[in-house]
PDB file of C-alpha atoms in Angstrom:
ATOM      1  CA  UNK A   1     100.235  10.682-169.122  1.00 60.00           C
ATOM      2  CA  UNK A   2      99.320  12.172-165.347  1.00 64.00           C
ATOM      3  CA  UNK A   3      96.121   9.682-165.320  1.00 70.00           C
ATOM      4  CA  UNK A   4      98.604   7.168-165.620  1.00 70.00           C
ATOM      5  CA  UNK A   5     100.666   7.585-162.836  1.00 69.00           C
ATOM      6  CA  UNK A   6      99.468   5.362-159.844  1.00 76.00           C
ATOM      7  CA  UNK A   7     100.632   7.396-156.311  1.00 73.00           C
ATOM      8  CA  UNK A   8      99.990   4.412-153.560  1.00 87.00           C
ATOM      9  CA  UNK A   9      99.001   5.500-150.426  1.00 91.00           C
ATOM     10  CA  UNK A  10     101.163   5.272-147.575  1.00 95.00           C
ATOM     11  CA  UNK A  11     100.459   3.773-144.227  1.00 96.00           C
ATOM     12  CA  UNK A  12     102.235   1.808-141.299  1.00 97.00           C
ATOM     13  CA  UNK A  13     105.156   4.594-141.558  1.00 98.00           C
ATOM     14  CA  UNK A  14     105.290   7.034-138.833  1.00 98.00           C
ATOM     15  CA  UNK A  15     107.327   9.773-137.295  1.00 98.00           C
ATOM     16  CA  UNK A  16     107.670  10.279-133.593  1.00 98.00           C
ATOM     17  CA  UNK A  17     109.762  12.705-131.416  1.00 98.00           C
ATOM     18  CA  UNK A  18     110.379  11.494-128.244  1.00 98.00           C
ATOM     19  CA  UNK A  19     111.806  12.952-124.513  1.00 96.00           C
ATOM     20  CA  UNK A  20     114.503  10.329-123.760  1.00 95.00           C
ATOM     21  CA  UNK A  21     117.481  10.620-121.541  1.00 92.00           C
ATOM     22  CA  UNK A  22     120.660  11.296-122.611  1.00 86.00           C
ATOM     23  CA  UNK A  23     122.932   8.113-121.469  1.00 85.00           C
ATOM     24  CA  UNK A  24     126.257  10.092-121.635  1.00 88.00           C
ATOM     25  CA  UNK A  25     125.557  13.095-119.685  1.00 91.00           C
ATOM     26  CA  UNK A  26     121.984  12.588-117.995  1.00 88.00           C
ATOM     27  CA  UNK A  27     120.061  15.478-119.726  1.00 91.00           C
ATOM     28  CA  UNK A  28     116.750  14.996-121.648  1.00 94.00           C
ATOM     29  CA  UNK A  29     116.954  15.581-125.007  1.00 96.00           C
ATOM     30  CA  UNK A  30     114.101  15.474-127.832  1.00 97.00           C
ATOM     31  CA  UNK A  31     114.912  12.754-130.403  1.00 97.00           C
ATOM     32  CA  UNK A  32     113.098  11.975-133.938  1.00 98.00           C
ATOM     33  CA  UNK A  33     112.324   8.229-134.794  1.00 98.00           C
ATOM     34  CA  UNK A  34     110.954   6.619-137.737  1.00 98.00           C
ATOM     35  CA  UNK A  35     108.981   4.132-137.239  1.00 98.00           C
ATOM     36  CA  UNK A  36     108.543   1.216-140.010  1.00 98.00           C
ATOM     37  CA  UNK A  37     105.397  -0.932-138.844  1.00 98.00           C
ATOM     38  CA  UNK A  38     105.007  -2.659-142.030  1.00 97.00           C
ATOM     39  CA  UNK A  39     105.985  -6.601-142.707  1.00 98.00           C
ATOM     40  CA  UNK A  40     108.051  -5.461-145.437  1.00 98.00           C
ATOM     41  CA  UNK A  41     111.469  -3.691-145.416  1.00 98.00           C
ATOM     42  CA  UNK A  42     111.548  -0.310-146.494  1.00 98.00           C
ATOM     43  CA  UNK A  43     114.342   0.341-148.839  1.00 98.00           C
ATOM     44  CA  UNK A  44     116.511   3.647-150.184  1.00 98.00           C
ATOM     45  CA  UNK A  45     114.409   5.937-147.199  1.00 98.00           C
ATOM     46  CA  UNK A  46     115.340   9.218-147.988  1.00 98.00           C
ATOM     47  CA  UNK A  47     114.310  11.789-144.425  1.00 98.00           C
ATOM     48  CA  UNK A  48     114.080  15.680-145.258  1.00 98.00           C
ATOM     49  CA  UNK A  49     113.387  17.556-142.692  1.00 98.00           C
ATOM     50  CA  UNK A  50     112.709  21.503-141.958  1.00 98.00           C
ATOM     51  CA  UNK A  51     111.065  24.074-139.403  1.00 97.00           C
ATOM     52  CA  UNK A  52     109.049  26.923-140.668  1.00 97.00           C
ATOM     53  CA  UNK A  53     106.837  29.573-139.705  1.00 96.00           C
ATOM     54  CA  UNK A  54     105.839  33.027-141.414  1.00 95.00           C
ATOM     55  CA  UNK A  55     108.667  34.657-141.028  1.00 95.00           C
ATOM     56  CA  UNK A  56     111.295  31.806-140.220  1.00 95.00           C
ATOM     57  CA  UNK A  57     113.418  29.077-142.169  1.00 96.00           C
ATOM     58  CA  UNK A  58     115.793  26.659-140.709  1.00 96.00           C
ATOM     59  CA  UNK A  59     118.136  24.651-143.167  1.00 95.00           C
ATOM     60  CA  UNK A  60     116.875  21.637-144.681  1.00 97.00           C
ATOM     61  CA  UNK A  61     118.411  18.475-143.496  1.00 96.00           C
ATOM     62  CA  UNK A  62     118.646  15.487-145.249  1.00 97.00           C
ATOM     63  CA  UNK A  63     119.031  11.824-143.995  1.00 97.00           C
ATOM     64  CA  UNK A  64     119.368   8.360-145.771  1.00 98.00           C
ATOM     65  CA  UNK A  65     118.895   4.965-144.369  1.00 98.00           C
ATOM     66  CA  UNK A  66     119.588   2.512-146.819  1.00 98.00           C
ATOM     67  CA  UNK A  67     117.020  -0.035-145.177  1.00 98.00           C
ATOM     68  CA  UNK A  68     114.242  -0.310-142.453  1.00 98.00           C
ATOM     69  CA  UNK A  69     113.377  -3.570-141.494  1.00 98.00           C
ATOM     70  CA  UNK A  70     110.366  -4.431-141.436  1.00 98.00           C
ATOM     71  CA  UNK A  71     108.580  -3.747-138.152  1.00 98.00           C
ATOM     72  CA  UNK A  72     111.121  -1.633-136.853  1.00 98.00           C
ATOM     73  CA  UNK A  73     111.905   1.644-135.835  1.00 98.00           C
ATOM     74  CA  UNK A  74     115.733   4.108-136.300  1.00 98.00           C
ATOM     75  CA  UNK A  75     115.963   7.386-134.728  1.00 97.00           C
ATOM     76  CA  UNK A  76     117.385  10.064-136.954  1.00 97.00           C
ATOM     77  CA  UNK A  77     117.440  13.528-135.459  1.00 96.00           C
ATOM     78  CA  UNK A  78     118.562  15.190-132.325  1.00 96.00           C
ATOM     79  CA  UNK A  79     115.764  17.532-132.531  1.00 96.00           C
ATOM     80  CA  UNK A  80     117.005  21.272-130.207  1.00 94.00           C
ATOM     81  CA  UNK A  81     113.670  23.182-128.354  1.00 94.00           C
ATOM     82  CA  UNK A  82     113.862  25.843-130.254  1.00 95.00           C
ATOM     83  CA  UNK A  83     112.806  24.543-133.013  1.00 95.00           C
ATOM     84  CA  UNK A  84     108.943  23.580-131.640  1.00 96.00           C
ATOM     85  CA  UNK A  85     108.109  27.112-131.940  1.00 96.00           C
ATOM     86  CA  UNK A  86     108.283  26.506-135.777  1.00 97.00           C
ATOM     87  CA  UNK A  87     106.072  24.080-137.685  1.00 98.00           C
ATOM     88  CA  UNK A  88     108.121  21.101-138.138  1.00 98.00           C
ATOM     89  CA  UNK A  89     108.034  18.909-141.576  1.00 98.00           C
ATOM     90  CA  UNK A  90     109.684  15.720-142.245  1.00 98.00           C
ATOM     91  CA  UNK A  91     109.134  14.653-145.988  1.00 98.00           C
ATOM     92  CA  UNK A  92     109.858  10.463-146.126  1.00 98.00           C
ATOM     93  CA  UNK A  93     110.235   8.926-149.090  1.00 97.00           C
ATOM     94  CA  UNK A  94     111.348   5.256-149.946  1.00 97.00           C
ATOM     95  CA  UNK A  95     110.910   2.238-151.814  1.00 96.00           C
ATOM     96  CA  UNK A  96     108.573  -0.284-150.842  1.00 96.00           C
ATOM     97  CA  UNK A  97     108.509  -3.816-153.416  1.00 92.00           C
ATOM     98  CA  UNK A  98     110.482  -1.326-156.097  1.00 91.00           C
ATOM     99  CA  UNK A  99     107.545   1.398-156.064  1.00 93.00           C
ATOM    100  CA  UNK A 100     108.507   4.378-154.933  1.00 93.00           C
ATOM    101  CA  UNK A 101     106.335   5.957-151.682  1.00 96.00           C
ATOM    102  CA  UNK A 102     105.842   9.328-150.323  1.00 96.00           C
ATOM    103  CA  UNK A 103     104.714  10.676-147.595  1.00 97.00           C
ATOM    104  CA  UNK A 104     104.874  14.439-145.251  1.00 98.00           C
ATOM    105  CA  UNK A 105     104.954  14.422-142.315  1.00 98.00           C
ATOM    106  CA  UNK A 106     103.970  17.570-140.010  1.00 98.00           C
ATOM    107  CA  UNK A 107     104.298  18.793-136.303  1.00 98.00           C
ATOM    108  CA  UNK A 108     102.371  21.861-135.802  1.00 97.00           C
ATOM    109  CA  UNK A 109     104.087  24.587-134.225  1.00 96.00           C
ATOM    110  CA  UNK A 110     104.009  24.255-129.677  1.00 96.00           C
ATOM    111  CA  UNK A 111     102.607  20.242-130.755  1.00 96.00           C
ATOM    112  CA  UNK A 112     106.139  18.981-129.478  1.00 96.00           C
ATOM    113  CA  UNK A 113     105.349  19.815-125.410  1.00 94.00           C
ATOM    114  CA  UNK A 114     105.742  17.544-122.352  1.00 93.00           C
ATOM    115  CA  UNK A 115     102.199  18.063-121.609  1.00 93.00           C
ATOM    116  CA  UNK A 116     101.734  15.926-125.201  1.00 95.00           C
ATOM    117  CA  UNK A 117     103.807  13.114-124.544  1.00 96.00           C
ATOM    118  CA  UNK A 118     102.118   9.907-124.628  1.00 97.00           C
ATOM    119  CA  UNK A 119     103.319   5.781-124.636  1.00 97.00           C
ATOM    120  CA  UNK A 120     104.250   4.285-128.034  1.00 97.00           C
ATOM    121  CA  UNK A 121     104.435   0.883-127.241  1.00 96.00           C
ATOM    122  CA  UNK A 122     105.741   0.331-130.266  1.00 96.00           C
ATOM    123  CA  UNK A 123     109.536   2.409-129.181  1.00 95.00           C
ATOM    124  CA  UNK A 124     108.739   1.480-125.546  1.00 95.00           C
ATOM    125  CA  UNK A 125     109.153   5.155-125.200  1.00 95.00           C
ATOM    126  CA  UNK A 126     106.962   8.162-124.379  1.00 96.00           C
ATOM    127  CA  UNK A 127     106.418  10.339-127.254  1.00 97.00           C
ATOM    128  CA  UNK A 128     104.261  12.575-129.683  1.00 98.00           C
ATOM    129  CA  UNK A 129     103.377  10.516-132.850  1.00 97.00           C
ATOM    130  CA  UNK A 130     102.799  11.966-136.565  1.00 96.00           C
ATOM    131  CA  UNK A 131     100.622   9.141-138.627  1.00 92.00           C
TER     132      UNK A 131
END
């Protein structure tokens, strides 16, 4: 039955898009990170990602990491500009002690601006954070 079905809460995973530079040819390029800051390893994480708006769709992308330490963090995504005119969602799901967790995660369309960036100690990067 529906009342029977327990949905945990998630918390301590996070997604972050950061400006980094590109070590092969120099240029700054926008990269997407999740970030595991649990004690536990995430396991079977499962990344879908898409931009939207009201009259666009980009293709769905789909990512798999078969495990996340615990307190960690694995970028997944060369993210391109012209997407951060679009509402972006990433939809993370995983296993955490064999229960299955899900979470969305979204960055609101112009969110994902220089102007926004911020330090994530956590990456030892500067970056825009989605909790």
């Amino acid at each position: 039955m529906k009342k029977d079905i327990e949905i945990p809460k998630v918390t301590g995973v996070e997604i972050a898009v950061v400006l980094e530079t590109n070590e092969i040819d120099g240029k700054e390029d926008w990269n997407v990170y999740i970030l595991n800051r649990k004690d536990v390893d995430l396991e079977m994480v499962v990344i879908v990602s898409q931009g939207f708006s009201d009259t666009k769709t980009t293709s769905v992308f789909r990512r798999k990491i078969d495990k996340l330490p615990a307190n960690s963090y694995q970028k997944f995504e060369l993210m391109q500009p012209e997407l951060f005119d679009l509402d972006n969602r990433f939809q993370v799901t995983f296993f955490e002690n064999n229960k299955l967790h899900d979470k969305t995660f979204i960055f609101q369309a112009e969110t994902i601006q220089e102007g926004f960036l911020r330090d994530i100690e956590f990456l030892g990067k500067r970056g825009i954070v989605c909790k």
